[in-house]
PDB file of C-alpha atoms in Angstrom:
ATOM      1  CA  MET A  27    -129.242 -11.494  79.669  1.00 40.00           C
ATOM      2  CA  ARG A  28    -128.833  -9.634  76.392  1.00 43.00           C
ATOM      3  CA  GLU A  29    -125.411  -8.026  76.414  1.00 44.00           C
ATOM      4  CA  ASN A  30    -126.027  -6.727  72.908  1.00 47.00           C
ATOM      5  CA  VAL A  31    -128.370  -4.002  74.146  1.00 50.00           C
ATOM      6  CA  ILE A  32    -125.219  -1.965  74.851  1.00 53.00           C
ATOM      7  CA  ASP A  33    -124.632  -0.504  71.474  1.00 54.00           C
ATOM      8  CA  GLN A  34    -121.490  -1.501  69.666  1.00 50.00           C
ATOM      9  CA  SER A  35    -122.293   0.354  66.464  1.00 61.00           C
ATOM     10  CA  LYS A  36    -119.556   2.881  65.797  1.00 65.00           C
ATOM     11  CA  ASP A  37    -121.817   5.329  63.978  1.00 70.00           C
ATOM     12  CA  ILE A  38    -124.412   5.671  66.705  1.00 75.00           C
ATOM     13  CA  THR A  39    -121.747   5.886  69.385  1.00 81.00           C
ATOM     14  CA  ILE A  40    -119.843   8.614  67.530  1.00 84.00           C
ATOM     15  CA  LEU A  41    -123.024  10.622  67.032  1.00 86.00           C
ATOM     16  CA  GLU A  42    -123.925  10.241  70.682  1.00 89.00           C
ATOM     17  CA  LEU A  43    -120.411  11.277  71.649  1.00 91.00           C
ATOM     18  CA  LEU A  44    -120.436  14.359  69.413  1.00 89.00           C
ATOM     19  CA  ASP A  45    -123.851  15.319  70.722  1.00 89.00           C
ATOM     20  CA  ARG A  46    -122.571  15.174  74.272  1.00 92.00           C
ATOM     21  CA  VAL A  47    -119.218  16.887  73.771  1.00 91.00           C
ATOM     22  CA  LEU A  48    -120.629  19.683  71.619  1.00 88.00           C
ATOM     23  CA  ASN A  49    -124.067  20.208  73.121  1.00 87.00           C
ATOM     24  CA  LYS A  50    -123.831  19.171  76.751  1.00 90.00           C
ATOM     25  CA  GLY A  51    -121.584  19.568  79.761  1.00 91.00           C
ATOM     26  CA  VAL A  52    -120.749  22.661  81.760  1.00 91.00           C
ATOM     27  CA  ILE A  53    -121.372  25.819  79.789  1.00 84.00           C
ATOM     28  CA  LEU A  54    -119.158  28.808  80.211  1.00 80.00           C
ATOM     29  CA  THR A  55    -121.222  31.904  79.669  1.00 61.00           C
ATOM     30  CA  GLY A  56    -119.695  35.267  79.218  1.00 48.00           C
ATOM     31  CA  ASP A  57    -118.019  37.355  76.642  1.00 41.00           C
ATOM     32  CA  ILE A  58    -115.316  35.046  75.394  1.00 38.00           C
ATOM     33  CA  VAL A  59    -116.974  31.680  75.267  1.00 40.00           C
ATOM     34  CA  ILE A  60    -119.306  29.987  72.848  1.00 42.00           C
ATOM     35  CA  SER A  61    -122.759  30.218  74.368  1.00 37.00           C
ATOM     36  CA  VAL A  62    -125.045  28.485  71.924  1.00 41.00           C
ATOM     37  CA  ALA A  63    -126.479  25.785  74.113  1.00 43.00           C
ATOM     38  CA  ASP A  64    -128.971  24.200  71.740  1.00 44.00           C
ATOM     39  CA  ILE A  65    -127.517  24.965  68.349  1.00 42.00           C
ATOM     40  CA  ASP A  66    -126.183  22.014  66.395  1.00 39.00           C
ATOM     41  CA  LEU A  67    -122.450  22.591  66.624  1.00 41.00           C
ATOM     42  CA  VAL A  68    -121.655  19.674  64.342  1.00 37.00           C
ATOM     43  CA  TYR A  69    -122.650  21.986  61.492  1.00 34.00           C
ATOM     44  CA  LEU A  70    -122.017  25.358  63.031  1.00 34.00           C
ATOM     45  CA  GLY A  71    -118.863  24.539  64.918  1.00 35.00           C
ATOM     46  CA  VAL A  72    -116.324  26.249  62.750  1.00 33.00           C
ATOM     47  CA  LYS A  73    -118.168  29.501  62.518  1.00 35.00           C
ATOM     48  CA  LEU A  74    -118.933  29.517  66.197  1.00 40.00           C
ATOM     49  CA  MET A  75    -115.428  28.659  67.265  1.00 41.00           C
ATOM     50  CA  LEU A  76    -113.966  31.330  65.040  1.00 39.00           C
ATOM     51  CA  SER A  77    -116.560  33.773  66.208  1.00 39.00           C
ATOM     52  CA  SER A  78    -115.728  32.964  69.786  1.00 44.00           C
ATOM     53  CA  VAL A  79    -112.014  33.449  69.301  1.00 45.00           C
ATOM     54  CA  GLU A  80    -112.680  36.628  67.362  1.00 48.00           C
ATOM     55  CA  THR A  81    -114.771  37.913  70.254  1.00 47.00           C
ATOM     56  CA  MET A  82    -111.981  37.172  72.689  1.00 46.00           C
ATOM     57  CA  GLU A  83    -109.485  39.045  70.591  1.00 52.00           C
ATOM     58  CA  GLN A  84    -111.842  41.985  70.357  1.00 51.00           C
ATOM     59  CA  LEU A  85    -112.216  41.963  74.108  1.00 46.00           C
ATOM     60  CA  LYS A  86    -108.471  41.939  74.586  1.00 48.00           C
ATOM     61  CA  SER A  87    -107.967  44.842  72.224  1.00 57.00           C
ATOM     62  CA  GLY A  88    -110.830  46.777  73.790  1.00 53.00           C
ATOM     63  CA  LYS A  89    -112.799  46.939  70.529  1.00 53.00           C
ATOM     64  CA  PRO A  90    -116.619  46.639  70.625  1.00 50.00           C
ATOM     65  CA  ILE A  91    -117.838  43.029  70.491  1.00 41.00           C
ATOM     66  CA  LYS A  92    -119.656  41.748  67.438  1.00 42.00           C
ATOM     67  CA  LYS A  93    -122.583  39.417  68.007  1.00 39.00           C
ATOM     68  CA  PRO A  94    -121.799  35.720  67.414  1.00 35.00           C
ATOM     69  CA  ILE A  95    -122.773  34.252  64.071  1.00 33.00           C
ATOM     70  CA  LEU A  96    -125.621  31.832  64.620  1.00 33.00           C
ATOM     71  CA  GLY A  97    -127.157  31.420  61.192  1.00 30.00           C
ATOM     72  CA  LYS A  98    -126.477  28.559  58.841  1.00 28.00           C
TER      73      LYS A  98
ATOM     74  CA  MET B  24     -95.342  26.420  81.007  1.00 43.00           C
ATOM     75  CA  SER B  25     -95.743  28.406  77.834  1.00 40.00           C
ATOM     76  CA  TYR B  26     -98.004  31.450  77.833  1.00 40.00           C
ATOM     77  CA  TYR B  27     -97.392  32.051  74.126  1.00 46.00           C
ATOM     78  CA  PHE B  28    -100.901  31.049  73.031  1.00 47.00           C
ATOM     79  CA  ALA B  29    -102.550  32.993  75.838  1.00 60.00           C
ATOM     80  CA  MET B  30    -105.623  30.741  75.681  1.00 85.00           C
ATOM     81  CA  LEU B  31    -106.507  27.865  77.928  1.00 90.00           C
ATOM     82  CA  LEU B  32    -108.963  25.134  77.107  1.00 92.00           C
ATOM     83  CA  ILE B  33    -110.838  23.642  80.072  1.00 94.00           C
ATOM     84  CA  TYR B  34    -111.685  19.922  79.896  1.00 96.00           C
ATOM     85  CA  THR B  35    -113.196  19.057  83.269  1.00 96.00           C
ATOM     86  CA  LEU B  36    -113.989  20.286  86.743  1.00 96.00           C
ATOM     87  CA  SER B  37    -113.487  17.860  89.594  1.00 93.00           C
ATOM     88  CA  ALA B  38    -112.996  17.596  93.331  1.00 88.00           C
ATOM     89  CA  VAL B  39    -110.362  14.967  93.932  1.00 81.00           C
ATOM     90  CA  LYS B  40    -111.190  13.784  97.430  1.00 75.00           C
ATOM     91  CA  LYS B  41    -109.367  10.487  97.335  1.00 75.00           C
ATOM     92  CA  TYR B  42    -105.981   9.562  95.885  1.00 76.00           C
ATOM     93  CA  PRO B  43    -104.821  13.006  94.635  1.00 79.00           C
ATOM     94  CA  GLU B  44    -101.464  11.463  93.727  1.00 82.00           C
ATOM     95  CA  LYS B  45    -103.295   8.990  91.462  1.00 84.00           C
ATOM     96  CA  PHE B  46    -104.976  11.936  89.754  1.00 85.00           C
ATOM     97  CA  GLU B  47    -101.627  13.639  89.173  1.00 85.00           C
ATOM     98  CA  THR B  48    -100.131  10.421  87.804  1.00 87.00           C
ATOM     99  CA  LEU B  49    -103.063   9.835  85.484  1.00 88.00           C
ATOM    100  CA  LEU B  50    -102.904  13.407  84.249  1.00 88.00           C
ATOM    101  CA  SER B  51     -99.185  13.221  83.541  1.00 88.00           C
ATOM    102  CA  GLY B  52     -99.814  10.179  81.347  1.00 90.00           C
ATOM    103  CA  LEU B  53    -102.446  11.936  79.238  1.00 92.00           C
ATOM    104  CA  ASN B  54    -102.170  14.517  76.509  1.00 91.00           C
ATOM    105  CA  GLY B  55    -104.609  17.206  75.553  1.00 92.00           C
ATOM    106  CA  ILE B  56    -105.525  18.351  72.058  1.00 90.00           C
ATOM    107  CA  SER B  57    -102.573  18.140  69.630  1.00 88.00           C
ATOM    108  CA  GLY B  58    -100.419  16.574  72.327  1.00 91.00           C
ATOM    109  CA  ALA B  59    -100.593  19.594  74.652  1.00 92.00           C
ATOM    110  CA  SER B  60     -99.640  18.988  78.294  1.00 92.00           C
ATOM    111  CA  LEU B  61    -102.486  18.887  80.758  1.00 94.00           C
ATOM    112  CA  TYR B  62    -102.285  20.656  84.083  1.00 92.00           C
ATOM    113  CA  VAL B  63    -104.537  21.702  86.905  1.00 93.00           C
ATOM    114  CA  VAL B  64    -105.863  25.067  88.035  1.00 94.00           C
ATOM    115  CA  LYS B  65    -107.128  24.830  91.616  1.00 91.00           C
ATOM    116  CA  CYS B  66    -109.516  26.650  93.882  1.00 90.00           C
ATOM    117  CA  LYS B  67    -109.728  24.961  97.282  1.00 89.00           C
ATOM    118  CA  GLU B  68    -110.398  21.304  96.480  1.00 88.00           C
ATOM    119  CA  ILE B  69    -111.871  21.966  93.018  1.00 93.00           C
ATOM    120  CA  SER B  70    -109.544  21.353  90.098  1.00 93.00           C
ATOM    121  CA  ALA B  71    -109.970  22.415  86.505  1.00 95.00           C
ATOM    122  CA  VAL B  72    -108.006  20.307  84.043  1.00 96.00           C
ATOM    123  CA  VAL B  73    -106.690  22.579  81.298  1.00 95.00           C
ATOM    124  CA  SER B  74    -104.206  22.787  78.465  1.00 94.00           C
ATOM    125  CA  ASP B  75    -102.854  25.542  76.282  1.00 91.00           C
ATOM    126  CA  ILE B  76    -104.697  25.709  72.995  1.00 86.00           C
ATOM    127  CA  LYS B  77    -103.937  27.116  69.568  1.00 80.00           C
ATOM    128  CA  LYS B  78    -106.619  29.031  67.751  1.00 72.00           C
ATOM    129  CA  ALA B  79    -106.569  26.502  64.882  1.00 70.00           C
ATOM    130  CA  ASP B  80    -107.234  23.649  67.304  1.00 75.00           C
ATOM    131  CA  LEU B  81    -110.486  25.227  68.421  1.00 75.00           C
ATOM    132  CA  ILE B  82    -112.137  24.284  65.159  1.00 73.00           C
ATOM    133  CA  ALA B  83    -114.522  21.479  66.002  1.00 71.00           C
ATOM    134  CA  SER B  84    -113.201  18.876  63.588  1.00 79.00           C
ATOM    135  CA  ARG B  85    -114.107  15.316  64.386  1.00 83.00           C
ATOM    136  CA  SER B  86    -110.555  14.288  65.334  1.00 86.00           C
ATOM    137  CA  ILE B  87    -110.062  17.257  67.651  1.00 87.00           C
ATOM    138  CA  VAL B  88    -113.395  16.684  69.355  1.00 88.00           C
ATOM    139  CA  LEU B  89    -112.496  13.015  69.818  1.00 90.00           C
ATOM    140  CA  GLU B  90    -109.145  13.938  71.373  1.00 92.00           C
ATOM    141  CA  TYR B  91    -110.992  16.261  73.750  1.00 94.00           C
ATOM    142  CA  ALA B  92    -113.538  13.583  74.653  1.00 94.00           C
ATOM    143  CA  GLU B  93    -110.797  11.031  75.253  1.00 94.00           C
ATOM    144  CA  VAL B  94    -109.221  13.152  77.986  1.00 95.00           C
ATOM    145  CA  ILE B  95    -112.571  13.498  79.729  1.00 96.00           C
ATOM    146  CA  ASP B  96    -113.336   9.802  79.325  1.00 94.00           C
ATOM    147  CA  ASN B  97    -109.987   8.705  80.772  1.00 93.00           C
ATOM    148  CA  LEU B  98    -110.347  10.943  83.808  1.00 94.00           C
ATOM    149  CA  ALA B  99    -113.983   9.931  84.336  1.00 93.00           C
ATOM    150  CA  LYS B 100    -113.008   6.263  84.578  1.00 89.00           C
ATOM    151  CA  LEU B 101    -111.379   6.937  87.931  1.00 88.00           C
ATOM    152  CA  PHE B 102    -112.704  10.249  89.244  1.00 91.00           C
ATOM    153  CA  THR B 103    -116.003  12.071  89.614  1.00 92.00           C
ATOM    154  CA  LEU B 104    -116.013  15.078  87.335  1.00 95.00           C
ATOM    155  CA  LEU B 105    -118.100  17.586  85.435  1.00 96.00           C
ATOM    156  CA  PRO B 106    -117.247  17.563  81.718  1.00 96.00           C
ATOM    157  CA  MET B 107    -116.947  20.967  80.101  1.00 94.00           C
ATOM    158  CA  ARG B 108    -118.575  21.594  76.745  1.00 90.00           C
ATOM    159  CA  PHE B 109    -116.023  21.622  73.921  1.00 89.00           C
ATOM    160  CA  GLY B 110    -114.709  25.091  73.248  1.00 85.00           C
ATOM    161  CA  SER B 111    -114.673  26.377  76.818  1.00 87.00           C
ATOM    162  CA  VAL B 112    -111.672  28.657  76.732  1.00 87.00           C
ATOM    163  CA  MET B 113    -110.437  31.344  79.088  1.00 87.00           C
ATOM    164  CA  GLU B 114    -107.553  33.680  78.699  1.00 83.00           C
ATOM    165  CA  SER B 115    -105.467  32.972  81.801  1.00 88.00           C
ATOM    166  CA  ILE B 116    -104.910  30.805  84.842  1.00 92.00           C
ATOM    167  CA  ASP B 117    -106.068  33.688  87.029  1.00 92.00           C
ATOM    168  CA  ALA B 118    -109.319  33.995  85.085  1.00 90.00           C
ATOM    169  CA  ILE B 119    -109.994  30.271  85.574  1.00 93.00           C
ATOM    170  CA  ALA B 120    -109.175  30.450  89.292  1.00 94.00           C
ATOM    171  CA  ASP B 121    -111.578  33.408  89.649  1.00 93.00           C
ATOM    172  CA  MET B 122    -114.266  31.518  87.755  1.00 92.00           C
ATOM    173  CA  LEU B 123    -113.862  28.507  90.064  1.00 94.00           C
ATOM    174  CA  GLU B 124    -114.134  30.698  93.122  1.00 93.00           C
ATOM    175  CA  ARG B 125    -117.205  32.557  91.875  1.00 92.00           C
ATOM    176  CA  ASN B 126    -119.013  29.302  91.052  1.00 93.00           C
ATOM    177  CA  TYR B 127    -117.654  27.187  93.889  1.00 93.00           C
ATOM    178  CA  CYS B 128    -121.024  26.271  95.469  1.00 92.00           C
ATOM    179  CA  GLU B 129    -122.750  25.389  92.203  1.00 92.00           C
ATOM    180  CA  ILE B 130    -119.815  23.274  91.069  1.00 94.00           C
ATOM    181  CA  GLN B 131    -119.794  21.424  94.398  1.00 94.00           C
ATOM    182  CA  LEU B 132    -123.553  20.778  94.222  1.00 93.00           C
ATOM    183  CA  ASN B 133    -123.252  19.391  90.699  1.00 94.00           C
ATOM    184  CA  LEU B 134    -120.294  17.213  91.649  1.00 95.00           C
ATOM    185  CA  LEU B 135    -122.249  15.774  94.575  1.00 94.00           C
ATOM    186  CA  LYS B 136    -125.164  14.985  92.288  1.00 94.00           C
ATOM    187  CA  VAL B 137    -123.038  12.909  89.918  1.00 95.00           C
ATOM    188  CA  GLU B 138    -120.624  11.432  92.459  1.00 93.00           C
ATOM    189  CA  ASP B 139    -119.829   7.777  91.695  1.00 90.00           C
ATOM    190  CA  LYS B 140    -122.494   7.668  89.002  1.00 94.00           C
ATOM    191  CA  LEU B 141    -122.446   6.780  85.312  1.00 93.00           C
ATOM    192  CA  GLU B 142    -124.493   8.109  82.442  1.00 95.00           C
ATOM    193  CA  PHE B 143    -126.079   5.864  79.829  1.00 94.00           C
ATOM    194  CA  GLY B 144    -128.117   6.642  76.752  1.00 93.00           C
ATOM    195  CA  LEU B 145    -131.201   4.623  75.925  1.00 93.00           C
ATOM    196  CA  LYS B 146    -132.933   5.017  72.593  1.00 92.00           C
ATOM    197  CA  VAL B 147    -136.040   3.107  71.600  1.00 93.00           C
ATOM    198  CA  PHE B 148    -136.503   2.838  67.847  1.00 91.00           C
ATOM    199  CA  CYS B 149    -139.702   1.826  66.107  1.00 87.00           C
ATOM    200  CA  ASP B 150    -141.179   1.522  62.658  1.00 85.00           C
ATOM    201  CA  SER B 151    -143.843   4.158  63.202  1.00 80.00           C
ATOM    202  CA  GLU B 152    -146.089   3.096  60.296  1.00 81.00           C
ATOM    203  CA  LYS B 153    -146.000  -0.536  61.374  1.00 83.00           C
ATOM    204  CA  LEU B 154    -146.687   0.472  64.951  1.00 83.00           C
ATOM    205  CA  LYS B 155    -149.718   2.520  63.913  1.00 82.00           C
ATOM    206  CA  GLU B 156    -151.088  -0.423  61.932  1.00 82.00           C
ATOM    207  CA  GLU B 157    -150.626  -2.723  64.902  1.00 82.00           C
ATOM    208  CA  LEU B 158    -152.271  -0.294  67.262  1.00 81.00           C
ATOM    209  CA  LEU B 159    -155.214   0.076  64.898  1.00 79.00           C
ATOM    210  CA  THR B 160    -155.589  -3.681  64.665  1.00 80.00           C
ATOM    211  CA  LYS B 161    -155.398  -4.083  68.419  1.00 77.00           C
ATOM    212  CA  THR B 162    -158.023  -1.430  69.083  1.00 73.00           C
ATOM    213  CA  LYS B 163    -161.205  -3.331  69.651  1.00 58.00           C
ATOM    214  CA  ASP B 164    -163.445  -1.306  67.392  1.00 55.00           C
ATOM    215  CA  GLY B 165    -160.731   0.190  65.294  1.00 53.00           C
ATOM    216  CA  ILE B 166    -161.228   3.815  64.531  1.00 54.00           C
ATOM    217  CA  LYS B 167    -164.573   4.205  62.928  1.00 55.00           C
ATOM    218  CA  SER B 168    -165.838   7.224  61.156  1.00 53.00           C
ATOM    219  CA  PRO B 169    -168.665   8.831  63.048  1.00 55.00           C
ATOM    220  CA  ALA B 170    -172.058   8.119  61.517  1.00 55.00           C
ATOM    221  CA  ASN B 171    -173.319  10.860  59.256  1.00 54.00           C
ATOM    222  CA  PRO B 172    -176.348  12.652  60.562  1.00 55.00           C
ATOM    223  CA  ALA B 173    -179.303  12.070  58.290  1.00 51.00           C
ATOM    224  CA  HIS B 174    -179.567  15.660  57.187  1.00 54.00           C
ATOM    225  CA  GLU B 175    -175.993  15.791  55.827  1.00 56.00           C
ATOM    226  CA  ILE B 176    -174.962  14.925  52.310  1.00 56.00           C
ATOM    227  CA  GLU B 177    -173.121  11.587  52.429  1.00 59.00           C
ATOM    228  CA  ASN B 178    -170.237  12.432  50.148  1.00 66.00           C
ATOM    229  CA  SER B 179    -169.608  15.855  51.519  1.00 78.00           C
ATOM    230  CA  VAL B 180    -165.955  16.795  50.951  1.00 79.00           C
ATOM    231  CA  PHE B 181    -166.055  18.654  54.219  1.00 80.00           C
ATOM    232  CA  ARG B 182    -167.161  15.548  56.125  1.00 81.00           C
ATOM    233  CA  GLU B 183    -164.490  13.420  54.455  1.00 82.00           C
ATOM    234  CA  TYR B 184    -161.884  15.931  55.489  1.00 84.00           C
ATOM    235  CA  VAL B 185    -163.121  16.102  59.080  1.00 85.00           C
ATOM    236  CA  ASN B 186    -163.274  12.304  59.342  1.00 82.00           C
ATOM    237  CA  LYS B 187    -159.749  11.974  58.003  1.00 83.00           C
ATOM    238  CA  LYS B 188    -158.419  14.502  60.483  1.00 86.00           C
ATOM    239  CA  LEU B 189    -160.356  12.873  63.313  1.00 86.00           C
ATOM    240  CA  LYS B 190    -158.892   9.477  62.463  1.00 83.00           C
ATOM    241  CA  GLU B 191    -155.362  10.895  62.352  1.00 82.00           C
ATOM    242  CA  HIS B 192    -155.897  12.591  65.678  1.00 84.00           C
ATOM    243  CA  ARG B 193    -157.189   9.406  67.321  1.00 85.00           C
ATOM    244  CA  LEU B 194    -154.306   7.432  65.887  1.00 84.00           C
ATOM    245  CA  GLU B 195    -151.842   9.938  67.330  1.00 86.00           C
ATOM    246  CA  GLU B 196    -153.592   9.585  70.676  1.00 86.00           C
ATOM    247  CA  LEU B 197    -153.234   5.796  70.486  1.00 87.00           C
ATOM    248  CA  VAL B 198    -149.524   6.150  69.749  1.00 89.00           C
ATOM    249  CA  LEU B 199    -149.053   8.552  72.664  1.00 90.00           C
ATOM    250  CA  VAL B 200    -150.853   6.213  75.047  1.00 92.00           C
ATOM    251  CA  TYR B 201    -148.641   3.371  73.855  1.00 92.00           C
ATOM    252  CA  VAL B 202    -145.440   5.439  74.244  1.00 94.00           C
ATOM    253  CA  ASP B 203    -146.526   6.451  77.743  1.00 94.00           C
ATOM    254  CA  SER B 204    -147.056   2.807  78.639  1.00 94.00           C
ATOM    255  CA  VAL B 205    -143.539   1.922  77.453  1.00 94.00           C
ATOM    256  CA  ILE B 206    -142.112   4.870  79.419  1.00 96.00           C
ATOM    257  CA  ALA B 207    -144.012   3.750  82.527  1.00 95.00           C
ATOM    258  CA  GLU B 208    -142.467   0.311  82.145  1.00 94.00           C
ATOM    259  CA  ILE B 209    -138.982   1.807  81.711  1.00 95.00           C
ATOM    260  CA  ASN B 210    -139.544   4.017  84.766  1.00 94.00           C
ATOM    261  CA  SER B 211    -140.489   1.057  86.909  1.00 93.00           C
ATOM    262  CA  TYR B 212    -137.120  -0.524  86.112  1.00 92.00           C
ATOM    263  CA  LEU B 213    -135.322   2.780  86.680  1.00 92.00           C
ATOM    264  CA  SER B 214    -136.843   3.324  90.098  1.00 90.00           C
ATOM    265  CA  PHE B 215    -135.664  -0.161  91.063  1.00 90.00           C
ATOM    266  CA  LEU B 216    -132.170   0.814  89.851  1.00 90.00           C
ATOM    267  CA  ASN B 217    -132.282   4.090  91.755  1.00 88.00           C
ATOM    268  CA  ALA B 218    -131.555   5.939  88.515  1.00 92.00           C
ATOM    269  CA  ASP B 219    -132.210   9.540  87.511  1.00 93.00           C
ATOM    270  CA  SER B 220    -133.502  10.017  84.009  1.00 94.00           C
ATOM    271  CA  LYS B 221    -134.385  12.569  81.373  1.00 95.00           C
ATOM    272  CA  ILE B 222    -136.783  11.204  78.805  1.00 95.00           C
ATOM    273  CA  LYS B 223    -137.894  12.698  75.496  1.00 93.00           C
ATOM    274  CA  LYS B 224    -140.987  11.285  73.806  1.00 92.00           C
ATOM    275  CA  LEU B 225    -141.082  10.871  70.025  1.00 88.00           C
ATOM    276  CA  PRO B 226    -138.155  13.168  69.201  1.00 89.00           C
ATOM    277  CA  SER B 227    -138.293  11.962  65.582  1.00 85.00           C
ATOM    278  CA  ALA B 228    -140.327   9.650  63.363  1.00 81.00           C
ATOM    279  CA  SER B 229    -138.129   6.617  63.980  1.00 84.00           C
ATOM    280  CA  VAL B 230    -137.095   7.314  67.565  1.00 90.00           C
ATOM    281  CA  MET B 231    -139.906   6.644  69.988  1.00 91.00           C
ATOM    282  CA  ILE B 232    -137.990   7.396  73.179  1.00 94.00           C
ATOM    283  CA  ASP B 233    -134.675   9.129  73.735  1.00 94.00           C
ATOM    284  CA  ALA B 234    -133.557   8.844  77.341  1.00 95.00           C
ATOM    285  CA  VAL B 235    -130.438   9.594  79.338  1.00 96.00           C
ATOM    286  CA  LEU B 236    -129.947   7.768  82.605  1.00 95.00           C
ATOM    287  CA  LEU B 237    -127.702   8.416  85.580  1.00 96.00           C
ATOM    288  CA  LEU B 238    -127.151   5.537  87.942  1.00 94.00           C
ATOM    289  CA  PRO B 239    -124.733   4.350  90.605  1.00 93.00           C
ATOM    290  CA  LYS B 240    -121.591   2.734  89.162  1.00 90.00           C
ATOM    291  CA  GLY B 241    -122.387  -0.626  90.734  1.00 89.00           C
ATOM    292  CA  ARG B 242    -125.735  -0.930  88.924  1.00 92.00           C
ATOM    293  CA  LYS B 243    -124.387  -1.135  85.378  1.00 91.00           C
ATOM    294  CA  ASN B 244    -125.069  -4.844  84.965  1.00 91.00           C
ATOM    295  CA  ASP B 245    -128.552  -4.446  86.423  1.00 93.00           C
ATOM    296  CA  LEU B 246    -129.257  -1.816  83.788  1.00 93.00           C
ATOM    297  CA  ILE B 247    -128.064  -4.131  81.011  1.00 91.00           C
ATOM    298  CA  GLN B 248    -130.316  -6.831  82.424  1.00 91.00           C
ATOM    299  CA  ALA B 249    -133.265  -4.404  82.570  1.00 93.00           C
ATOM    300  CA  ALA B 250    -132.725  -3.289  78.979  1.00 92.00           C
ATOM    301  CA  GLY B 251    -132.602  -6.930  77.899  1.00 92.00           C
ATOM    302  CA  ASP B 252    -135.867  -7.625  79.724  1.00 93.00           C
ATOM    303  CA  LEU B 253    -137.507  -4.616  78.095  1.00 93.00           C
ATOM    304  CA  GLN B 254    -136.326  -5.760  74.681  1.00 93.00           C
ATOM    305  CA  ASN B 255    -137.876  -9.184  75.275  1.00 93.00           C
ATOM    306  CA  GLN B 256    -141.077  -7.573  76.474  1.00 93.00           C
ATOM    307  CA  TYR B 257    -141.374  -5.367  73.371  1.00 92.00           C
ATOM    308  CA  PRO B 258    -140.008  -7.415  70.449  1.00 90.00           C
ATOM    309  CA  GLY B 259    -141.440  -4.954  67.913  1.00 88.00           C
ATOM    310  CA  LEU B 260    -139.272  -2.147  69.273  1.00 91.00           C
ATOM    311  CA  SER B 261    -135.513  -1.833  69.237  1.00 91.00           C
ATOM    312  CA  PHE B 262    -133.763  -0.842  72.485  1.00 92.00           C
ATOM    313  CA  VAL B 263    -130.277   0.588  71.991  1.00 91.00           C
ATOM    314  CA  MET B 264    -128.077   1.575  74.893  1.00 91.00           C
ATOM    315  CA  THR B 265    -124.849   3.575  74.779  1.00 91.00           C
ATOM    316  CA  GLY B 266    -122.383   4.252  77.535  1.00 88.00           C
ATOM    317  CA  PRO B 267    -121.097   4.487  80.113  1.00 92.00           C
ATOM    318  CA  TRP B 268    -120.504   8.185  79.560  1.00 95.00           C
ATOM    319  CA  PRO B 269    -119.171  10.888  81.843  1.00 95.00           C
ATOM    320  CA  PRO B 270    -122.225  12.737  83.204  1.00 96.00           C
ATOM    321  CA  TYR B 271    -122.576  15.179  80.278  1.00 95.00           C
ATOM    322  CA  SER B 272    -126.371  15.258  80.339  1.00 95.00           C
ATOM    323  CA  PHE B 273    -126.790  15.740  84.074  1.00 95.00           C
ATOM    324  CA  VAL B 274    -124.733  18.855  84.522  1.00 91.00           C
ATOM    325  CA  GLU B 275    -127.020  21.740  85.282  1.00 83.00           C
ATOM    326  CA  ILE B 276    -124.747  24.663  85.631  1.00 83.00           C
ATOM    327  CA  ALA B 277    -124.074  27.757  83.594  1.00 74.00           C
ATOM    328  CA  ILE B 278    -120.776  29.130  84.770  1.00 78.00           C
ATOM    329  CA  LYS B 279    -120.757  32.863  85.395  1.00 71.00           C
TER     330      LYS B 279
END
C-alpha cells in the first residue's frame, strides 16, 4: 500500500484548502453577501469583501446598491 | 454577547442528531476569527455556527482564511456539516434564523447527502509532451500524413498546413481516449468504494484529471489502497490525493 499518495506537500494542500474555502461550500445569495461563485477570490478577495461590506452598509442606510466590483 | 459589530459570520450549517452536549463542549473550546467566541443560531434541529466579525477581518488574507477553515475542520471531525463559503455574513441573529427556516428542506437534503462522508481530492499529473510522444509511439501506424492525390502539387503550403492540423487533431483525440481510459479505471475503483465523484478532464496542461470524491468515512483506507494501485498501474502519471476535507465540493445549495 502506498501511503504517500495522500499528499503531504504543504503548498498543494494550502492551495486546495484556499480553493475550497473561497470557491466552494454553501453560497449565501442576496444583497449583502459575496455572490461570485466562480471568480478567483484569492486575487479578488479584498475588493469583493470590501464591496460586500459596502453593499451591506448601503442597504442598512437605505441608499441604492452599487454593483459589486468583479474586474481585476 | 456583543452586538457592537452588527455583523455575523457563518461558518457551518449542521444538524446535530447525536451528542448535542459534545457539540456544545467542542464549540466552547474553539475560537472563531481573531479569537471571537463561537455560538449557535438554531432553527429546529439545524444549527448555524457563527461569530461576531469586524469589517477588517473580512479581508480574505491567508491567515484569516486559515482560521476560518480550522473552525470548520475541527467541527467536521466529529459532526456532519455543510461548510459555508468564506465571507458569508448576515446582519443579525434573526436574519440567520429566518434564512435557516426559509431553506430548511434544502439544507436537510444536503446534510443527508453528506452524512458520515468525507471528501478527498485526487489530481493526476502528467508530462503532456512526453505522454503525446508515448501515445504516438504506441499507435501501431503512428499518425501518417494522408497520401497526396496525384493531381496536387507535392509541396503545397496549403497541404502542409492541413496535414499539420490533422496530425494535431488526431494526437488530441489519442490523448482524450487515453484520459477516458484512465477515468474509466478510476471509476471502477470508485464504484467499488461506493463513492460519489466530480471529475474534470484536462483542466490544465500538466493536470490530466482533477477529481473530488465523497465516500463513507470507513472507506478511507480503501481509497488510499486504490490510489496506490492506480499509481502502480500508471507509473508515467502522478496521482496526488488530498484530504480528508469537509464536504466543500458536494454542497449544492444556494441559500435564498
